[in-house]
GROMACS .gro file of C-alpha atoms in nm:
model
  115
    1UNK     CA    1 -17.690  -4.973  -6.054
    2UNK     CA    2 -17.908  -5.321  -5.948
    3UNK     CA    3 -17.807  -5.549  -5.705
    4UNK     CA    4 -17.732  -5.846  -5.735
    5UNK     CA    5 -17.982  -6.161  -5.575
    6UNK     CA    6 -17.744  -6.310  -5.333
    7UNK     CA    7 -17.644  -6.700  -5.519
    8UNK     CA    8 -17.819  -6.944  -5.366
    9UNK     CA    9 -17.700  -7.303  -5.223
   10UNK     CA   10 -17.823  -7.622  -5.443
   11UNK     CA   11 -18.049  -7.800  -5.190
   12UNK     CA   12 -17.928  -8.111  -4.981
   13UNK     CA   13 -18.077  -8.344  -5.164
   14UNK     CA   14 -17.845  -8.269  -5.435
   15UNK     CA   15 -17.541  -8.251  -5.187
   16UNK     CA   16 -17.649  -8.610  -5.014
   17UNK     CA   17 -17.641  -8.936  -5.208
   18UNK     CA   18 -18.027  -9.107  -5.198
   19UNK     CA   19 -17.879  -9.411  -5.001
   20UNK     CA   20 -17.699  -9.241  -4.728
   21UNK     CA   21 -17.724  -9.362  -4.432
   22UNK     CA   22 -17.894  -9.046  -4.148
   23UNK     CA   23 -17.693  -9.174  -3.861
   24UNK     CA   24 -17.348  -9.163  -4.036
   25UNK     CA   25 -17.491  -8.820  -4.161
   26UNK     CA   26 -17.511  -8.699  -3.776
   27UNK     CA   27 -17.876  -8.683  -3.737
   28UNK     CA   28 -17.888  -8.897  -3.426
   29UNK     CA   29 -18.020  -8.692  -3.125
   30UNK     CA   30 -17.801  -8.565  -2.853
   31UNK     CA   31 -17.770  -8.833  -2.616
   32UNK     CA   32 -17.904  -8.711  -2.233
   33UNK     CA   33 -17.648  -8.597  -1.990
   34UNK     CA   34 -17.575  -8.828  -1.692
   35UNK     CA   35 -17.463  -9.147  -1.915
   36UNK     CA   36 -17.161  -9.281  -1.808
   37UNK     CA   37 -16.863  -9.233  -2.030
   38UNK     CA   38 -16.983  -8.928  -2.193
   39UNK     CA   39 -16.805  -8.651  -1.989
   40UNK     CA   40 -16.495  -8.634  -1.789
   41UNK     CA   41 -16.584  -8.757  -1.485
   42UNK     CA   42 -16.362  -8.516  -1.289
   43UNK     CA   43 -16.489  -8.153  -1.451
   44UNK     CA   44 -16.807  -8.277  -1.653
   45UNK     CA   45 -16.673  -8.107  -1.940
   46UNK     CA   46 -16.517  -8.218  -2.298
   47UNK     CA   47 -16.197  -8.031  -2.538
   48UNK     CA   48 -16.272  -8.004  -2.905
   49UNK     CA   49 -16.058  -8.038  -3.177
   50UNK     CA   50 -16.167  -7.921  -3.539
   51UNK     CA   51 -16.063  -8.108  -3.861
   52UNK     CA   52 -16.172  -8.068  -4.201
   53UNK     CA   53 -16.160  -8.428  -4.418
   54UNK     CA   54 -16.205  -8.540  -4.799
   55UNK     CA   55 -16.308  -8.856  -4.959
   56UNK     CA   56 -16.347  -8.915  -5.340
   57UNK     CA   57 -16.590  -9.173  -5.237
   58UNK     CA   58 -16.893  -9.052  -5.027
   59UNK     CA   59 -16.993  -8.823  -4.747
   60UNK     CA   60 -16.966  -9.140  -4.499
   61UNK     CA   61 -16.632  -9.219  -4.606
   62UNK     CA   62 -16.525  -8.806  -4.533
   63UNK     CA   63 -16.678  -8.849  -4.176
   64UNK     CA   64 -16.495  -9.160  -4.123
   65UNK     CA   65 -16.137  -9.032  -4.231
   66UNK     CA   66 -16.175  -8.720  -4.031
   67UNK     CA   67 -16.283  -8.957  -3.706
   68UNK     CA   68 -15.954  -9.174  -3.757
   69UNK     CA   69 -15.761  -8.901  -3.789
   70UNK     CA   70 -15.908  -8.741  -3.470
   71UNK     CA   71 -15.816  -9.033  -3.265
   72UNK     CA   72 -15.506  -9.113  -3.412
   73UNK     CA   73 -15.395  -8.707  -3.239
   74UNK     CA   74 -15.604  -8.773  -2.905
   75UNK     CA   75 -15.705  -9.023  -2.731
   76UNK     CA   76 -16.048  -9.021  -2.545
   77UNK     CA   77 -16.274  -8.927  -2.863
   78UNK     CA   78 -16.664  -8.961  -2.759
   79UNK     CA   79 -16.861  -8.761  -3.002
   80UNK     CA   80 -16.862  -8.562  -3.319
   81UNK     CA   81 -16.998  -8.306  -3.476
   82UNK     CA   82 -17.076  -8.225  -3.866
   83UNK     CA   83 -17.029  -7.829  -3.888
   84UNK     CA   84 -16.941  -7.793  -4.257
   85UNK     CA   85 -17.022  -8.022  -4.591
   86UNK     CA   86 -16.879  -7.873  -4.889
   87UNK     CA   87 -16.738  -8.060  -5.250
   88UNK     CA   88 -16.566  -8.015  -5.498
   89UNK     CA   89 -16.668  -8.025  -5.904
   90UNK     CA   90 -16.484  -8.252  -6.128
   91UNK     CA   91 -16.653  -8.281  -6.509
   92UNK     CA   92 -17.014  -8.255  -6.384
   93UNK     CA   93 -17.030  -8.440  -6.064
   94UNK     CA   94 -16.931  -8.466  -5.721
   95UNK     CA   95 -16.511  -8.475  -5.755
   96UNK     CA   96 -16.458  -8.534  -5.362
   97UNK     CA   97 -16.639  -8.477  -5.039
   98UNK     CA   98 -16.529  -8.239  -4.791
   99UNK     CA   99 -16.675  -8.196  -4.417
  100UNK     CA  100 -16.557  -7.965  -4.126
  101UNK     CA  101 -16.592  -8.192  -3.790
  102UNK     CA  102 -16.565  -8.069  -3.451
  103UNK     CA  103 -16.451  -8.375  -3.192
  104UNK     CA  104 -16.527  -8.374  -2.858
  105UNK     CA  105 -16.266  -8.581  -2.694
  106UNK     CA  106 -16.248  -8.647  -2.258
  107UNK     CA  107 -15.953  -8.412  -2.161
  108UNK     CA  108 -15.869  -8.663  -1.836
  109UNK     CA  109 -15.797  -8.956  -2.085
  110UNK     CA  110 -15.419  -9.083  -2.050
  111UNK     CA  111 -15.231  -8.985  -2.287
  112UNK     CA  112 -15.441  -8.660  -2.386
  113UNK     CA  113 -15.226  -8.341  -2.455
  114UNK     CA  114 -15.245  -8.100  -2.181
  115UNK     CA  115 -15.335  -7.707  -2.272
   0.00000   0.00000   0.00000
């Protein structure tokens, strides 16, 4: 019996539109630590909160309904993180966009659901 050759992803440029824009993609470096605003000020530390989105329109537009979803459950959000970018297929082309965030919201924010 042969194996199989493990299927291989297309390559980004075929999952990215040409005239995307990198920092909506995420590609923005990690801002330094010590910024005010970033962390809770109390514990220096952040909760995350995963969400997976979809937009028939772009990749942007995914990232964007995922973020207004993550602050519409918790307030506080400060940063985001693109951990998944997957699509679906509809009659040759891209049918909608689908991306896995993780949030990073300030747990000492009023209003922010206690564990």
């Amino acid at each position: 019996m042969t194996e199989r050759p493990e299927p291989q992803a297309p390559p980004m440029s075929r999952l990215i539109p040409p005239n995307a824009d990198p920092i909506t993609l995420g590609q923005i470096p990690t801002p330094p630590a010590g910024i005010p605003g970033l962390a809770d000020e109390a514990t220096g530390t952040y909760r995350t909160l995963h969400l997976v989105a979809t937009s028939a329109e772009s990749l942007p537009d995914a990232i964007e309904n995922a973020l207004a979803r993550a602050t519409s459950l918790v307030p506080g959000v400060d940063w985001f993180e693109l951990t998944e970018l997957r699509g679906s297929v509809a009659d040759g082309k891209v049918g909608r966009w689908m991306v896995g965030v993780k949030v990073g919201y300030r747990p000492d924010t009023p209003g922010t659901p206690r564990a």
